Amino acid sequence: MNPARMKLPAMVATVVGAGLVLLSWSQTWFDLLIEASSTGGTGEPIAVTGSIASPALAALGLAGLALVAALAIAGPGIRFVLGLLEVLLGGCVLLAASLSLADPIAAVSPAVTDATGVAGAAPTAELVASVTATIWPVLAIVGGVLLVLAGLAVLVTGGRWPASSRRYSDSRMAADGTTTAAAERPASDRAIDDWDGLSRGDDPTDDETDVETGGATDAAPDDSTDHAAADPRDDENPSDANR
């Protein structure tokens, strides 16, 4: 597959993996039965969620979702760092979920303490009658595997991913000289400018009046000079003036 086309699959795998981690964290991981201290039998079953059995998964899942947003806008060099972080993040998810499955009694110990008030690893273990795991810890492990695979894909192909469409659009607009600064200002901004002008004593109708009159305020030609030049006495015969 073309490395440039791995951007979308890697980001989708990250979203799915982080989503599985967060979803499994909120679900029941173990069904716990505690021995009744009075009769030596078993008591009521207790549902132990992932938030009790593996509380760190919430932060890890949220970090995975944050990586998706960072990968969408990061450059080639930053993608390599983010890919490495994603591999480590997926490994932490695998470790946390695997430890809970490997030692379920230790994972349900906080629930035993809440139900009985007994603290300590050994005392709580003695009160556990049985622990049954559900499918959700396995799904958390699947989410961790997806995060690791997505991080490896970013490390291998992230340097050849295409740039984001937003950055491409901005560069095209800058090259064509069509930026947002050249766009027409909204009518609300123009109205605010008119009010500011009124507060300074400016009349916004002056320009409109000049346009409508078409320069009618210009002074008309003075004909007094022409009348003075056409004085009838200038046409009198010089001989009459000597009489």
Coordinates of C-alpha atoms in Angstrom, one line a residue:
M1 CA 0.0 0.0 0.0
N2 CA 1.1 3.5 -0.8
P3 CA 2.6 5.1 2.4
A4 CA 0.8 8.3 1.7
R5 CA -2.5 6.5 2.0
M6 CA -1.8 5.2 5.5
K7 CA -2.8 8.4 7.2
L8 CA -6.5 7.7 7.4
P9 CA -6.2 4.0 8.4
A10 CA -3.7 4.9 11.1
M11 CA -5.9 7.6 12.5
V12 CA -9.0 5.4 12.4
A13 CA -7.2 2.6 14.2
T14 CA -6.1 5.1 16.9
V15 CA -9.7 6.3 17.4
V16 CA -11.0 2.8 17.5
G17 CA -8.3 1.6 19.9
A18 CA -8.7 4.6 22.3
G19 CA -12.5 4.2 22.1
L20 CA -12.3 0.5 23.1
V21 CA -10.1 1.4 26.0
L22 CA -12.4 4.0 27.3
L23 CA -15.5 1.9 26.7
S24 CA -14.1 -1.2 28.5
W25 CA -12.9 1.0 31.4
S26 CA -16.5 1.9 32.1
Q27 CA -17.8 -1.7 31.9
T28 CA -17.8 -4.7 34.3
W29 CA -14.5 -6.6 34.2
F30 CA -15.1 -9.1 37.0
D31 CA -18.0 -10.7 38.8
L32 CA -16.9 -11.0 42.4
L33 CA -18.3 -13.3 45.2
I34 CA -17.3 -12.6 48.8
E35 CA -17.5 -15.2 51.5
A36 CA -20.0 -14.4 54.2
S37 CA -18.1 -14.1 57.5
S38 CA -21.0 -15.4 59.6
T39 CA -21.8 -18.6 57.8
G40 CA -18.7 -19.3 55.7
G41 CA -20.8 -19.4 52.6
T42 CA -20.9 -16.9 49.7
G43 CA -22.6 -13.6 49.7
E44 CA -24.1 -11.4 47.0
P45 CA -22.1 -11.0 43.7
I46 CA -20.4 -7.7 43.2
A47 CA -19.7 -6.2 39.8
V48 CA -16.2 -4.8 39.6
T49 CA -15.8 -2.3 36.8
G50 CA -12.7 -1.4 34.8
S51 CA -12.4 1.9 36.7
I52 CA -11.7 -0.2 39.9
A53 CA -9.7 -3.1 38.3
S54 CA -7.5 -0.8 36.1
P55 CA -8.1 2.9 36.8
A56 CA -5.2 4.1 34.6
L57 CA -7.0 3.1 31.4
A58 CA -9.1 6.3 31.5
A59 CA -6.1 8.6 31.2
L60 CA -4.6 6.3 28.6
G61 CA -7.7 6.3 26.4
L62 CA -8.1 10.1 26.6
A63 CA -4.4 10.4 25.6
G64 CA -5.0 8.2 22.6
L65 CA -7.9 10.5 21.4
A66 CA -5.7 13.6 21.9
L67 CA -3.0 11.9 19.6
V68 CA -5.6 11.8 16.8
A69 CA -6.1 15.5 16.8
A70 CA -2.3 16.1 17.0
L71 CA -1.6 13.7 14.1
A72 CA -4.1 15.5 11.9
I73 CA -2.1 18.8 11.9
A74 CA 1.4 17.7 12.8
G75 CA 4.4 17.9 10.4
P76 CA 6.6 15.0 9.4
G77 CA 9.0 15.4 12.3
I78 CA 6.3 15.7 14.9
R79 CA 4.5 12.7 13.5
F80 CA 7.5 10.6 14.3
V81 CA 7.5 11.7 17.9
L82 CA 3.7 11.2 18.1
G83 CA 4.0 7.7 16.6
L84 CA 6.6 6.7 19.3
L85 CA 4.3 8.1 22.0
E86 CA 1.4 6.1 20.6
V87 CA 3.4 2.9 20.7
L88 CA 4.3 3.5 24.3
L89 CA 0.7 4.4 25.0
G90 CA -0.6 1.1 23.6
G91 CA 2.1 -0.8 25.5
C92 CA 0.9 0.8 28.7
V93 CA -2.7 -0.2 27.9
L94 CA -1.6 -3.8 27.3
L95 CA 0.4 -3.9 30.5
A96 CA -2.5 -2.5 32.6
A97 CA -5.1 -4.8 31.2
S98 CA -2.9 -7.9 31.3
L99 CA -1.9 -7.4 34.9
S100 CA -5.6 -7.3 35.9
L101 CA -6.3 -10.5 34.0
A102 CA -3.2 -12.2 35.4
D103 CA -4.1 -11.4 39.0
P104 CA -7.8 -10.8 39.3
I105 CA -7.8 -11.1 43.1
A106 CA -5.5 -8.2 43.4
A107 CA -7.5 -6.3 40.8
V108 CA -10.8 -6.7 42.8
S109 CA -9.1 -6.0 46.2
P110 CA -10.4 -2.4 46.3
A111 CA -14.0 -3.6 45.8
V112 CA -13.5 -6.1 48.6
T113 CA -12.3 -3.3 50.9
D114 CA -15.3 -1.1 50.0
A115 CA -17.7 -4.0 50.7
T116 CA -16.2 -5.3 53.9
G117 CA -13.9 -2.6 55.3
V118 CA -11.0 -5.0 55.3
A119 CA -7.8 -3.7 53.8
G120 CA -4.6 -5.4 52.8
A121 CA -3.7 -7.8 50.1
A122 CA -3.7 -11.0 52.2
P123 CA -6.9 -10.3 54.2
T124 CA -8.9 -9.3 51.2
A125 CA -7.7 -12.3 49.3
E126 CA -9.1 -14.6 52.1
L127 CA -12.5 -13.0 51.7
V128 CA -12.8 -13.7 48.0
A129 CA -14.8 -16.7 47.1
S130 CA -14.6 -16.5 43.4
V131 CA -13.8 -14.1 40.6
T132 CA -15.1 -14.4 37.1
A133 CA -13.7 -12.3 34.2
T134 CA -15.9 -10.8 31.5
I135 CA -15.1 -10.0 27.9
W136 CA -14.2 -6.3 28.6
P137 CA -10.6 -6.8 29.7
V138 CA -10.0 -8.7 26.5
L139 CA -11.4 -5.8 24.5
A140 CA -9.2 -3.4 26.4
I141 CA -6.2 -5.5 25.3
V142 CA -7.5 -5.4 21.7
G143 CA -7.6 -1.6 22.0
G144 CA -4.0 -1.5 23.2
V145 CA -3.0 -3.7 20.2
L146 CA -4.6 -1.3 17.8
L147 CA -2.8 1.6 19.4
V148 CA 0.5 -0.1 19.1
L149 CA -0.1 -1.0 15.4
A150 CA -1.3 2.5 14.6
G151 CA 1.8 3.9 16.3
L152 CA 4.1 1.7 14.2
A153 CA 2.3 2.7 11.0
V154 CA 2.9 6.4 12.0
L155 CA 6.6 5.7 12.6
V156 CA 7.0 3.9 9.3
T157 CA 4.9 6.0 6.9
G158 CA 4.2 9.3 8.8
G159 CA 7.0 11.2 7.1
R160 CA 5.3 10.6 3.7
W161 CA 1.8 11.6 4.6
P162 CA 0.2 14.4 2.6
A163 CA -0.1 17.8 4.3
S164 CA -3.5 18.8 5.8
S165 CA -6.0 20.3 3.4
R166 CA -6.3 23.4 5.5
R167 CA -2.6 24.2 5.2
Y168 CA -2.8 23.5 1.4
S169 CA -5.8 25.9 1.0
D170 CA -4.0 28.6 2.9
S171 CA -0.9 28.3 0.7
R172 CA -3.0 28.4 -2.5
M173 CA -4.9 31.5 -1.3
A174 CA -1.6 33.2 -0.4
A175 CA -0.2 32.4 -3.8
D176 CA -3.2 33.7 -5.7
G177 CA -3.3 36.8 -3.6
T178 CA -6.8 36.1 -2.4
T179 CA -6.7 36.3 1.4
T180 CA -9.5 36.8 3.9
A181 CA -8.2 40.3 4.6
A182 CA -9.3 41.4 1.1
A183 CA -12.8 40.3 1.7
E184 CA -15.6 42.8 2.1
R185 CA -16.2 43.9 5.7
P186 CA -19.5 42.8 7.2
A187 CA -22.4 45.3 7.5
S188 CA -22.2 45.2 11.3
D189 CA -18.6 46.6 11.3
R190 CA -19.6 49.3 8.8
A191 CA -22.5 50.3 11.1
I192 CA -20.2 50.6 14.1
D193 CA -17.8 52.9 12.0
D194 CA -20.8 55.1 11.2
W195 CA -21.7 55.5 14.8
D196 CA -18.1 56.3 15.7
G197 CA -18.1 58.9 13.0
L198 CA -21.3 60.5 14.4
S199 CA -19.7 60.6 17.9
R200 CA -16.8 62.6 16.4
G201 CA -19.2 65.0 14.7
D202 CA -18.8 63.7 11.2
D203 CA -21.8 63.8 8.9
P204 CA -22.0 60.5 7.0
T205 CA -24.4 62.0 4.4
D206 CA -21.8 64.5 3.1
D207 CA -20.3 62.0 0.7
E208 CA -23.8 60.8 -0.5
T209 CA -24.9 64.4 -1.1
D210 CA -21.9 65.1 -3.2
V211 CA -22.5 62.0 -5.3
E212 CA -26.2 62.8 -5.8
T213 CA -25.7 66.4 -6.8
G214 CA -22.9 65.5 -9.2
G215 CA -20.8 68.5 -8.3
A216 CA -23.6 71.0 -8.4
T217 CA -22.1 72.9 -5.5
D218 CA -19.3 74.1 -7.7
A219 CA -19.5 77.8 -8.3
A220 CA -21.2 78.9 -11.5
P221 CA -19.1 80.9 -14.0
D222 CA -19.0 84.6 -13.1
D223 CA -20.5 86.6 -16.1
S224 CA -19.7 89.9 -14.5
T225 CA -16.3 90.0 -16.2
D226 CA -17.9 89.3 -19.6
H227 CA -20.4 92.1 -19.1
A228 CA -17.6 94.5 -18.1
A229 CA -15.7 93.5 -21.2
A230 CA -18.8 94.2 -23.3
D231 CA -19.3 97.7 -22.0
P232 CA -21.2 99.8 -24.7
R233 CA -18.9 102.7 -24.1
D234 CA -16.1 100.8 -25.6
D235 CA -17.9 100.8 -28.9
E236 CA -18.3 104.7 -29.0
N237 CA -16.4 106.5 -31.7
P238 CA -13.2 108.0 -30.3
S239 CA -14.1 111.2 -32.2
D240 CA -17.2 111.6 -30.1
A241 CA -15.2 111.3 -27.0
N242 CA -13.1 114.3 -28.1
R243 CA -16.1 116.5 -28.6

